[in-house]
Structures are given as C-alpha cells and as structure tokens.
C-alpha cells in the first residue's frame, strides 16, 4: 500500500525574514554554514536574502547560489525593476534560481504605504512578475498583507500574476492577524476562484503576532497550500514566523499518509542549536519541539507516568527530533518513582524501605534547591547509605 501523502514544500526563510531580527545579522561565513545545515535538513527552497537591501546581502545570495546545489535558491525583491534586476544578478550561479517579488495588497498598505489605488497596485504586480520572468522561469509572487486583504481583490491580483506566469503565489499573513479558519477560507477562496491556480504552488507565509502562525499554515495546507514558508526556531520580524520544526512535526505526527515533507526530522535539534548559536538568539525553554524543556518531565505524576510508559505524556519520540532520550528533572514536585528511577540509573537499585529513607532526605534538599542534580542525588545516596551501614 502506498503510504506517501501529498508533498508539502518547505520554504526556509531563516536567512531572510529570520535574519531581519535585530541582533541576528550573520556574516557571510555564518550564512553559508547555516545554509549548508538547512540543505542537510532537507529544505526545498532556501530564501538566502534580499539582494538589493545591501551589498552584504547581495554577496550572501550570490555565494549561497554557488555553493548550495540541492534546494531552489530564492532572492527577495520588491515590485521594483531595480530590485528584481539585482535579485536576478545575485542568483546568476544558482542551479535553480527563484525570484520572489511582490507588493502590499491590503487597503492599509495601498493607502498608507503606497498612497495608491487597487488598480495601480494590480498593474505593478503584473509588471513585476513580467519583469522577473524575463530573467528566470521560476517566479514567486507575494501579496503582502494578504491576511488583511479582502478575498475578492486578492483573487483578482492572484489571477493577474498567474496569467503573467508566476509559478508560486505566496499569501502572507504579514501581520499575524488571521484566525486559522479565516486563513483556511482565504486559501479555499483562491482555489475556487482563480483560473489555473491548480498549475501553480500556493504558499503560506504566516507571522506569529497572535501565536497562530503554525495553526494558520496548517489550516492553509488543509485548504490547498503546498508550500509553507517558515524559519528555524520561529525567528522573524516581531513575534516571528511560522516555526519550521513545528510544521515538520505537525505533518509527521498528525498527517501521516496525507501530507509529507522532505525534512529529516532527526536533524531538527542540531539545526535549532546551530541557528540559535549563530544568531545569538536564545530559544525559550518551553518552545515546542526544540526548547530545553520540550521533552523534560518534572512533576511527580508525569514522571511516574513516563517511567511506566513513555506514551503517557509524550506524543513525539525524542529520537525522532535528534535527542537521545526524554529528561526526568528532579525537583520538589518529583515523587518516589522518579527518585528510584534516577538512583537506578547511577547504580543504586533501592528497595522500598531504602527509597523511603532516601526520599525524606531528597525532598528536604529539593525544597532548598530549584533542581536536584544527578551529582546532588549521588552525594545524598552515598551519605544516606554510609549513615545506615
Ligand atoms: O511577511 C511578509 O509579508 C513577507 C513578504 C516579503 C513575503 O515577509
Ligand atoms: Zn514575512
């Protein structure tokens, strides 16, 4: 039986939208090392930068185009001829170059960013795609702030760029405004109302201002998106972008046989650490999939459950994301099961009576400390048993 599902392309923008974050700027060398790691991870498209934005970004896109051969290499541009020409020049050496061009389509962007009209914006969108197509075959169009663009007008713009030859249409929720049902309905509206959309890739690019970026991307996928734009650790403007690791694991855990990606999930932890170190951007401890505590158990009830059977409190096998095991953390909330388990790991197989004695000392120590380390436990066990002996 064929268990393969519909392919969802992972478009990584860690080195473009992610790198825009203050303090996350990478030098050329770091960008190349991160790009190699992302290639290894299995991303399908790598957005390497915004070449017109600075000479450094131009060089980065050019160098990544020369060195990284498997993913499509993408360069960002505004719907401005010079931007598109610079992106094309930076992508000259890429095996599979893609120009990503676009313009704001929401009433707010049209009025306050461009002081323009819907008609003029539509013309600029078409002209940008036409110009980009004169350099490369693969052109992705983004309708910036599509999340706050009314669906009728959005469909008109998307129809125009599809007719102009765009190969990918990106529907960004730039301000992280949409609810999952709204974003899903937006994609469905385009699927139902744009002629020829079945011949292009529909892409989700969601921001996390309301903490809904991953949920919105998945709602998009259920309604017809086949490319998801994301960053490692969810870094990006303001509250960040959709997290690559979350999308990869949602698809792997919850959509088996329906959808699939090319991500090698066992490299997720290593990649997360590398990006976090390179950008000096800490990952919050409770971050899904890659946070320090994502596979750590500290309360007595949970520890007892995990020791009895991992599935009681874990829906992902830590091995699947590149960890060796889950963690049992000893705190004042830990129970006897955890103390017995950790003691056994360091060579003390305690009887019930011994455990009762050790546990009394343990809980006193745990009340004084945030966390009891393995060394603390070992010292405590040795002290207890030398006193008993
Ligand atoms: O959030 C956004 O709309 C973007 C576009 C440039 C794709 O990053
Ligand atoms: Zn963005």
mmCIF file of N, CA and C in Angstrom, residues 225-346:
data_model
loop_
_atom_site.group_PDB
_atom_site.id
_atom_site.type_symbol
_atom_site.label_atom_id
_atom_site.label_comp_id
_atom_site.label_asym_id
_atom_site.label_seq_id
_atom_site.Cartn_x
_atom_site.Cartn_y
_atom_site.Cartn_z
ATOM 1 N N UNK A 225 -2.749 24.812 0.272
ATOM 2 C CA UNK A 225 -1.353 25.257 0.255
ATOM 3 C C UNK A 225 -0.431 24.052 0.080
ATOM 4 N N UNK A 226 0.583 24.176 -0.797
ATOM 5 C CA UNK A 226 1.549 23.072 -0.922
ATOM 6 C C UNK A 226 2.984 23.543 -0.666
ATOM 7 N N UNK A 227 3.108 24.791 -0.212
ATOM 8 C CA UNK A 227 4.426 25.256 0.236
ATOM 9 C C UNK A 227 4.211 26.061 1.521
ATOM 10 N N UNK A 228 5.040 25.787 2.521
ATOM 11 C CA UNK A 228 4.943 26.552 3.772
ATOM 12 C C UNK A 228 6.263 27.271 4.007
ATOM 13 N N UNK A 229 6.167 28.590 4.248
ATOM 14 C CA UNK A 229 7.352 29.406 4.482
ATOM 15 C C UNK A 229 7.552 29.516 5.990
ATOM 16 N N UNK A 230 8.762 29.241 6.426
ATOM 17 C CA UNK A 230 8.989 29.152 7.862
ATOM 18 C C UNK A 230 10.448 29.401 8.193
ATOM 19 N N UNK A 231 10.721 29.527 9.484
ATOM 20 C CA UNK A 231 12.101 29.740 9.931
ATOM 21 C C UNK A 231 12.405 28.768 11.066
ATOM 22 N N UNK A 232 13.673 28.480 11.213
ATOM 23 C CA UNK A 232 14.100 27.626 12.323
ATOM 24 C C UNK A 232 13.872 28.389 13.630
ATOM 25 N N UNK A 233 13.357 27.758 14.619
ATOM 26 C CA UNK A 233 13.058 28.333 15.939
ATOM 27 C C UNK A 233 11.984 29.415 15.866
ATOM 28 N N UNK A 234 11.350 29.558 14.694
ATOM 29 C CA UNK A 234 10.284 30.559 14.550
ATOM 30 C C UNK A 234 10.779 31.995 14.602
ATOM 31 N N UNK A 235 12.078 32.207 14.364
ATOM 32 C CA UNK A 235 12.564 33.593 14.447
ATOM 33 C C UNK A 235 12.030 34.400 13.265
ATOM 34 N N UNK A 236 11.943 35.686 13.449
ATOM 35 C CA UNK A 236 11.457 36.564 12.379
ATOM 36 C C UNK A 236 10.948 37.861 12.953
ATOM 37 N N UNK A 237 10.509 38.745 12.061
ATOM 38 C CA UNK A 237 10.007 40.057 12.470
ATOM 39 C C UNK A 237 9.057 39.947 13.660
ATOM 40 N N UNK A 238 9.172 40.854 14.594
ATOM 41 C CA UNK A 238 8.309 40.956 15.786
ATOM 42 C C UNK A 238 8.202 39.609 16.530
ATOM 43 N N UNK A 239 7.007 39.007 16.537
ATOM 44 C CA UNK A 239 6.824 37.740 17.261
ATOM 45 C C UNK A 239 7.280 36.545 16.430
ATOM 46 N N UNK A 240 7.819 36.805 15.258
ATOM 47 C CA UNK A 240 8.419 35.735 14.458
ATOM 48 C C UNK A 240 7.538 35.184 13.357
ATOM 49 N N UNK A 241 8.109 34.187 12.682
ATOM 50 C CA UNK A 241 7.446 33.495 11.565
ATOM 51 C C UNK A 241 6.978 32.124 12.039
ATOM 52 N N UNK A 242 6.313 31.423 11.154
ATOM 53 C CA UNK A 242 5.960 30.027 11.411
ATOM 54 C C UNK A 242 7.246 29.241 11.684
ATOM 55 N N UNK A 243 7.218 28.379 12.697
ATOM 56 C CA UNK A 243 8.400 27.566 13.032
ATOM 57 C C UNK A 243 8.512 26.381 12.111
ATOM 58 N N UNK A 244 9.671 26.224 11.523
ATOM 59 C CA UNK A 244 9.902 25.071 10.641
ATOM 60 C C UNK A 244 9.708 23.764 11.405
ATOM 61 N N UNK A 245 10.291 23.711 12.606
ATOM 62 C CA UNK A 245 10.254 22.451 13.356
ATOM 63 C C UNK A 245 8.818 22.072 13.738
ATOM 64 N N UNK A 246 7.991 23.098 13.994
ATOM 65 C CA UNK A 246 6.600 22.798 14.363
ATOM 66 C C UNK A 246 5.840 22.240 13.157
ATOM 67 N N UNK A 247 6.003 22.913 12.008
ATOM 68 C CA UNK A 247 5.308 22.448 10.800
ATOM 69 C C UNK A 247 5.746 21.022 10.461
ATOM 70 N N UNK A 248 7.058 20.797 10.489
ATOM 71 C CA UNK A 248 7.564 19.462 10.118
ATOM 72 C C UNK A 248 6.985 18.387 11.027
ATOM 73 N N UNK A 249 6.924 18.679 12.336
ATOM 74 C CA UNK A 249 6.446 17.649 13.260
ATOM 75 C C UNK A 249 4.920 17.532 13.278
ATOM 76 N N UNK A 250 4.222 18.635 13.038
ATOM 77 C CA UNK A 250 2.752 18.520 12.930
ATOM 78 C C UNK A 250 2.426 17.589 11.760
ATOM 79 N N UNK A 251 3.119 17.806 10.643
ATOM 80 C CA UNK A 251 2.823 16.988 9.456
ATOM 81 C C UNK A 251 3.225 15.531 9.712
ATOM 82 N N UNK A 252 4.403 15.352 10.303
ATOM 83 C CA UNK A 252 4.877 13.979 10.560
ATOM 84 C C UNK A 252 4.005 13.234 11.577
ATOM 85 N N UNK A 253 3.560 13.955 12.609
ATOM 86 C CA UNK A 253 2.817 13.276 13.678
ATOM 87 C C UNK A 253 1.323 13.132 13.388
ATOM 88 N N UNK A 254 0.750 14.170 12.730
ATOM 89 C CA UNK A 254 -0.710 14.211 12.638
ATOM 90 C C UNK A 254 -1.276 13.998 11.241
ATOM 91 N N UNK A 255 -0.412 14.011 10.224
ATOM 92 C CA UNK A 255 -0.939 13.907 8.848
ATOM 93 C C UNK A 255 -0.278 12.774 8.062
ATOM 94 N N UNK A 256 0.166 11.747 8.792
ATOM 95 C CA UNK A 256 0.835 10.618 8.135
ATOM 96 C C UNK A 256 -0.031 10.053 7.016
ATOM 97 N N UNK A 257 0.582 9.889 5.849
ATOM 98 C CA UNK A 257 -0.163 9.307 4.732
ATOM 99 C C UNK A 257 -0.983 10.334 3.966
ATOM 100 N N UNK A 258 -1.173 11.507 4.541
ATOM 101 C CA UNK A 258 -1.953 12.555 3.863
ATOM 102 C C UNK A 258 -1.038 13.622 3.273
ATOM 103 N N UNK A 259 -0.070 14.043 4.094
ATOM 104 C CA UNK A 259 0.902 15.044 3.651
ATOM 105 C C UNK A 259 2.280 14.587 4.118
ATOM 106 N N UNK A 260 3.302 15.076 3.427
ATOM 107 C CA UNK A 260 4.669 14.768 3.856
ATOM 108 C C UNK A 260 5.604 15.896 3.430
ATOM 109 N N UNK A 261 6.759 15.966 4.121
ATOM 110 C CA UNK A 261 7.790 16.940 3.735
ATOM 111 C C UNK A 261 9.093 16.175 3.541
ATOM 112 N N UNK A 262 10.110 16.881 3.030
ATOM 113 C CA UNK A 262 11.425 16.252 2.872
ATOM 114 C C UNK A 262 12.330 16.493 4.079
ATOM 115 N N UNK A 263 11.769 17.046 5.161
ATOM 116 C CA UNK A 263 12.609 17.380 6.326
ATOM 117 C C UNK A 263 13.077 16.107 7.034
ATOM 118 N N UNK A 264 14.406 16.066 7.313
ATOM 119 C CA UNK A 264 14.959 14.953 8.110
ATOM 120 C C UNK A 264 14.803 15.369 9.568
ATOM 121 N N UNK A 265 13.740 14.884 10.178
ATOM 122 C CA UNK A 265 13.389 15.421 11.499
ATOM 123 C C UNK A 265 14.474 15.157 12.537
ATOM 124 N N UNK A 266 15.285 14.118 12.338
ATOM 125 C CA UNK A 266 16.313 13.815 13.338
ATOM 126 C C UNK A 266 17.403 14.895 13.376
ATOM 127 N N UNK A 267 17.391 15.809 12.404
ATOM 128 C CA UNK A 267 18.378 16.908 12.429
ATOM 129 C C UNK A 267 17.795 18.189 13.029
ATOM 130 N N UNK A 268 16.558 18.136 13.507
ATOM 131 C CA UNK A 268 15.919 19.372 13.966
ATOM 132 C C UNK A 268 16.612 19.985 15.190
ATOM 133 N N UNK A 269 16.940 19.166 16.173
ATOM 134 C CA UNK A 269 17.546 19.719 17.395
ATOM 135 C C UNK A 269 18.900 20.343 17.080
ATOM 136 N N UNK A 270 19.705 19.599 16.347
ATOM 137 C CA UNK A 270 21.047 20.088 15.977
ATOM 138 C C UNK A 270 20.937 21.408 15.183
ATOM 139 N N UNK A 271 19.997 21.465 14.246
ATOM 140 C CA UNK A 271 19.848 22.673 13.428
ATOM 141 C C UNK A 271 19.375 23.838 14.285
ATOM 142 N N UNK A 272 18.443 23.556 15.175
ATOM 143 C CA UNK A 272 17.948 24.605 16.072
ATOM 144 C C UNK A 272 19.092 25.190 16.884
ATOM 145 N N UNK A 273 19.934 24.327 17.437
ATOM 146 C CA UNK A 273 21.060 24.816 18.251
ATOM 147 C C UNK A 273 22.015 25.643 17.399
ATOM 148 N N UNK A 274 22.261 25.162 16.192
ATOM 149 C CA UNK A 274 23.215 25.867 15.346
ATOM 150 C C UNK A 274 22.709 27.269 14.997
ATOM 151 N N UNK A 275 21.435 27.370 14.650
ATOM 152 C CA UNK A 275 20.873 28.684 14.285
ATOM 153 C C UNK A 275 20.857 29.584 15.522
ATOM 154 N N UNK A 276 20.464 29.025 16.627
ATOM 155 C CA UNK A 276 20.403 29.815 17.860
ATOM 156 C C UNK A 276 21.797 30.329 18.238
ATOM 157 N N UNK A 277 22.802 29.483 18.139
ATOM 158 C CA UNK A 277 24.171 29.903 18.473
ATOM 159 C C UNK A 277 24.676 30.944 17.484
ATOM 160 N N UNK A 278 24.468 30.698 16.187
ATOM 161 C CA UNK A 278 24.993 31.622 15.170
ATOM 162 C C UNK A 278 24.367 32.999 15.321
ATOM 163 N N UNK A 279 23.083 33.031 15.639
ATOM 164 C CA UNK A 279 22.390 34.321 15.697
ATOM 165 C C UNK A 279 22.360 34.888 17.112
ATOM 166 N N UNK A 280 22.953 34.162 18.044
ATOM 167 C CA UNK A 280 22.914 34.569 19.457
ATOM 168 C C UNK A 280 21.471 34.876 19.876
ATOM 169 N N UNK A 281 20.581 34.009 19.467
ATOM 170 C CA UNK A 281 19.150 34.193 19.743
ATOM 171 C C UNK A 281 18.689 32.977 20.533
ATOM 172 N N UNK A 282 18.494 33.162 21.835
ATOM 173 C CA UNK A 282 18.122 32.042 22.693
ATOM 174 C C UNK A 282 16.748 31.480 22.324
ATOM 175 N N UNK A 283 16.606 30.189 22.486
ATOM 176 C CA UNK A 283 15.301 29.549 22.270
ATOM 177 C C UNK A 283 14.647 29.420 23.648
ATOM 178 N N UNK A 284 13.399 29.836 23.759
ATOM 179 C CA UNK A 284 12.737 29.750 25.071
ATOM 180 C C UNK A 284 12.649 28.286 25.498
ATOM 181 N N UNK A 285 12.782 28.047 26.815
ATOM 182 C CA UNK A 285 12.860 26.665 27.310
ATOM 183 C C UNK A 285 11.617 25.851 26.956
ATOM 184 N N UNK A 286 10.463 26.513 26.933
ATOM 185 C CA UNK A 286 9.234 25.748 26.655
ATOM 186 C C UNK A 286 8.835 25.783 25.185
ATOM 187 N N UNK A 287 9.751 26.149 24.298
ATOM 188 C CA UNK A 287 9.455 26.176 22.853
ATOM 189 C C UNK A 287 9.116 24.748 22.389
ATOM 190 N N UNK A 288 8.011 24.638 21.624
ATOM 191 C CA UNK A 288 7.625 23.322 21.106
ATOM 192 C C UNK A 288 8.767 22.711 20.302
ATOM 193 N N UNK A 289 8.947 21.453 20.404
ATOM 194 C CA UNK A 289 9.889 20.602 19.660
ATOM 195 C C UNK A 289 11.360 20.808 20.044
ATOM 196 N N UNK A 290 11.838 22.064 20.084
ATOM 197 C CA UNK A 290 13.285 22.263 20.260
ATOM 198 C C UNK A 290 13.668 22.970 21.560
ATOM 199 N N UNK A 291 12.687 23.338 22.388
ATOM 200 C CA UNK A 291 13.021 24.006 23.652
ATOM 201 C C UNK A 291 13.667 23.022 24.621
ATOM 202 N N UNK A 292 14.462 23.578 25.511
ATOM 203 C CA UNK A 292 15.172 22.774 26.525
ATOM 204 C C UNK A 292 14.208 21.830 27.279
ATOM 205 N N UNK A 293 12.992 22.309 27.529
ATOM 206 C CA UNK A 293 12.044 21.509 28.319
ATOM 207 C C UNK A 293 11.030 20.728 27.480
ATOM 208 N N UNK A 294 11.193 20.745 26.161
ATOM 209 C CA UNK A 294 10.164 20.120 25.312
ATOM 210 C C UNK A 294 10.002 18.623 25.594
ATOM 211 N N UNK A 295 11.057 18.000 26.112
ATOM 212 C CA UNK A 295 10.976 16.566 26.446
ATOM 213 C C UNK A 295 11.421 16.333 27.892
ATOM 214 N N UNK A 296 11.171 17.331 28.750
ATOM 215 C CA UNK A 296 11.575 17.202 30.158
ATOM 216 C C UNK A 296 10.326 17.067 31.022
ATOM 217 N N UNK A 297 10.419 16.208 32.020
ATOM 218 C CA UNK A 297 9.260 15.952 32.890
ATOM 219 C C UNK A 297 9.680 16.222 34.319
ATOM 220 N N UNK A 298 8.902 17.054 35.019
ATOM 221 C CA UNK A 298 9.352 17.402 36.364
ATOM 222 C C UNK A 298 8.332 17.159 37.470
ATOM 223 N N UNK A 299 7.069 16.992 37.128
ATOM 224 C CA UNK A 299 6.126 16.763 38.239
ATOM 225 C C UNK A 299 6.006 15.267 38.511
ATOM 226 N N UNK A 300 5.740 14.937 39.774
ATOM 227 C CA UNK A 300 5.694 13.535 40.196
ATOM 228 C C UNK A 300 4.727 12.704 39.380
ATOM 229 N N UNK A 301 3.537 13.242 39.138
ATOM 230 C CA UNK A 301 2.511 12.466 38.418
ATOM 231 C C UNK A 301 2.993 12.145 37.004
ATOM 232 N N UNK A 302 3.552 13.169 36.344
ATOM 233 C CA UNK A 302 4.031 12.956 34.968
ATOM 234 C C UNK A 302 5.236 12.015 34.934
ATOM 235 N N UNK A 303 6.134 12.191 35.907
ATOM 236 C CA UNK A 303 7.327 11.327 35.909
ATOM 237 C C UNK A 303 6.937 9.867 36.101
ATOM 238 N N UNK A 304 6.024 9.646 37.025
ATOM 239 C CA UNK A 304 5.569 8.273 37.263
ATOM 240 C C UNK A 304 4.960 7.706 35.972
ATOM 241 N N UNK A 305 4.156 8.529 35.290
ATOM 242 C CA UNK A 305 3.515 8.092 34.041
ATOM 243 C C UNK A 305 4.527 7.793 32.951
ATOM 244 N N UNK A 306 5.513 8.657 32.816
ATOM 245 C CA UNK A 306 6.529 8.486 31.761
ATOM 246 C C UNK A 306 7.373 7.240 32.022
ATOM 247 N N UNK A 307 7.709 7.016 33.299
ATOM 248 C CA UNK A 307 8.536 5.851 33.642
ATOM 249 C C UNK A 307 7.763 4.558 33.352
ATOM 250 N N UNK A 308 6.459 4.601 33.602
ATOM 251 C CA UNK A 308 5.637 3.398 33.327
ATOM 252 C C UNK A 308 5.516 3.148 31.834
ATOM 253 N N UNK A 309 5.287 4.237 31.083
ATOM 254 C CA UNK A 309 5.116 4.086 29.634
ATOM 255 C C UNK A 309 5.248 5.470 28.988
ATOM 256 N N UNK A 310 6.230 5.639 28.119
ATOM 257 C CA UNK A 310 6.535 6.962 27.563
ATOM 258 C C UNK A 310 5.311 7.655 26.939
ATOM 259 N N UNK A 311 4.482 6.863 26.270
ATOM 260 C CA UNK A 311 3.325 7.448 25.565
ATOM 261 C C UNK A 311 2.329 8.145 26.495
ATOM 262 N N UNK A 312 2.445 7.865 27.820
ATOM 263 C CA UNK A 312 1.507 8.525 28.739
ATOM 264 C C UNK A 312 1.575 10.042 28.625
ATOM 265 N N UNK A 313 2.798 10.571 28.449
ATOM 266 C CA UNK A 313 2.934 12.028 28.424
ATOM 267 C C UNK A 313 3.757 12.563 27.264
ATOM 268 N N UNK A 314 4.071 11.738 26.274
ATOM 269 C CA UNK A 314 4.820 12.251 25.126
ATOM 270 C C UNK A 314 4.153 11.808 23.837
ATOM 271 N N UNK A 315 3.949 12.756 22.920
ATOM 272 C CA UNK A 315 3.350 12.376 21.629
ATOM 273 C C UNK A 315 4.411 12.260 20.542
ATOM 274 N N UNK A 316 5.641 12.669 20.881
ATOM 275 C CA UNK A 316 6.736 12.564 19.902
ATOM 276 C C UNK A 316 7.851 11.772 20.553
ATOM 277 N N UNK A 317 8.427 10.843 19.818
ATOM 278 C CA UNK A 317 9.589 10.125 20.322
ATOM 279 C C UNK A 317 10.785 11.071 20.221
ATOM 280 N N UNK A 318 11.472 11.330 21.346
ATOM 281 C CA UNK A 318 12.602 12.279 21.291
ATOM 282 C C UNK A 318 13.648 11.890 20.236
ATOM 283 N N UNK A 319 13.762 10.583 19.956
ATOM 284 C CA UNK A 319 14.727 10.144 18.928
ATOM 285 C C UNK A 319 14.375 10.749 17.568
ATOM 286 N N UNK A 320 13.089 10.963 17.318
ATOM 287 C CA UNK A 320 12.646 11.489 16.017
ATOM 288 C C UNK A 320 13.088 12.927 15.764
ATOM 289 N N UNK A 321 13.446 13.653 16.836
ATOM 290 C CA UNK A 321 13.908 15.031 16.614
ATOM 291 C C UNK A 321 15.403 15.155 16.936
ATOM 292 N N UNK A 322 16.055 14.002 17.077
ATOM 293 C CA UNK A 322 17.510 14.014 17.246
ATOM 294 C C UNK A 322 17.986 14.057 18.679
ATOM 295 N N UNK A 323 17.087 13.808 19.640
ATOM 296 C CA UNK A 323 17.534 13.713 21.038
ATOM 297 C C UNK A 323 17.795 12.248 21.357
ATOM 298 N N UNK A 324 18.544 11.983 22.447
ATOM 299 C CA UNK A 324 18.771 10.578 22.767
ATOM 300 C C UNK A 324 17.675 10.037 23.689
ATOM 301 N N UNK A 325 17.104 10.921 24.509
ATOM 302 C CA UNK A 325 16.071 10.458 25.447
ATOM 303 C C UNK A 325 15.283 11.639 26.010
ATOM 304 N N UNK A 326 14.194 11.342 26.702
ATOM 305 C CA UNK A 326 13.471 12.381 27.436
ATOM 306 C C UNK A 326 14.234 12.624 28.735
ATOM 307 N N UNK A 327 13.897 13.729 29.392
ATOM 308 C CA UNK A 327 14.601 14.038 30.645
ATOM 309 C C UNK A 327 13.650 13.960 31.830
ATOM 310 N N UNK A 328 14.145 13.349 32.908
ATOM 311 C CA UNK A 328 13.408 13.375 34.167
ATOM 312 C C UNK A 328 14.156 14.382 35.044
ATOM 313 N N UNK A 329 13.508 15.471 35.389
ATOM 314 C CA UNK A 329 14.160 16.519 36.176
ATOM 315 C C UNK A 329 13.729 16.363 37.634
ATOM 316 N N UNK A 330 14.701 16.323 38.533
ATOM 317 C CA UNK A 330 14.350 16.150 39.949
ATOM 318 C C UNK A 330 14.127 17.507 40.608
ATOM 319 N N UNK A 331 12.910 17.696 41.098
ATOM 320 C CA UNK A 331 12.562 18.934 41.813
ATOM 321 C C UNK A 331 11.719 18.554 43.026
ATOM 322 N N UNK A 332 11.302 19.564 43.773
ATOM 323 C CA UNK A 332 10.464 19.293 44.951
ATOM 324 C C UNK A 332 9.099 18.734 44.554
ATOM 325 N N UNK A 333 8.764 18.797 43.255
ATOM 326 C CA UNK A 333 7.497 18.223 42.792
ATOM 327 C C UNK A 333 7.656 16.758 42.355
ATOM 328 N N UNK A 334 8.896 16.246 42.398
ATOM 329 C CA UNK A 334 9.124 14.852 41.976
ATOM 330 C C UNK A 334 8.654 13.879 43.054
ATOM 331 N N UNK A 335 8.287 12.701 42.600
ATOM 332 C CA UNK A 335 7.832 11.681 43.550
ATOM 333 C C UNK A 335 8.845 10.549 43.690
ATOM 334 N N UNK A 336 8.443 9.528 44.414
ATOM 335 C CA UNK A 336 9.324 8.380 44.662
ATOM 336 C C UNK A 336 9.754 7.689 43.364
ATOM 337 N N UNK A 337 8.836 7.604 42.406
ATOM 338 C CA UNK A 337 9.150 6.872 41.161
ATOM 339 C C UNK A 337 10.351 7.493 40.463
ATOM 340 N N UNK A 338 10.383 8.820 40.429
ATOM 341 C CA UNK A 338 11.484 9.494 39.736
ATOM 342 C C UNK A 338 12.789 9.324 40.499
ATOM 343 N N UNK A 339 12.707 9.408 41.839
ATOM 344 C CA UNK A 339 13.935 9.264 42.631
ATOM 345 C C UNK A 339 14.477 7.843 42.469
ATOM 346 N N UNK A 340 13.602 6.855 42.505
ATOM 347 C CA UNK A 340 14.041 5.459 42.329
ATOM 348 C C UNK A 340 14.653 5.273 40.930
ATOM 349 N N UNK A 341 14.000 5.856 39.941
ATOM 350 C CA UNK A 341 14.457 5.718 38.553
ATOM 351 C C UNK A 341 15.839 6.331 38.363
ATOM 352 N N UNK A 342 16.009 7.573 38.845
ATOM 353 C CA UNK A 342 17.301 8.255 38.663
ATOM 354 C C UNK A 342 18.382 7.583 39.505
ATOM 355 N N UNK A 343 18.018 7.060 40.690
ATOM 356 C CA UNK A 343 19.000 6.370 41.533
ATOM 357 C C UNK A 343 19.492 5.110 40.825
ATOM 358 N N UNK A 344 18.560 4.391 40.203
ATOM 359 C CA UNK A 344 18.920 3.152 39.492
ATOM 360 C C UNK A 344 19.890 3.465 38.354
ATOM 361 N N UNK A 345 19.632 4.593 37.673
ATOM 362 C CA UNK A 345 20.499 4.979 36.552
ATOM 363 C C UNK A 345 21.948 5.161 36.986
ATOM 364 N N UNK A 346 22.139 5.574 38.250
ATOM 365 C CA UNK A 346 23.521 5.772 38.711
ATOM 366 C C UNK A 346 23.984 4.654 39.661
#
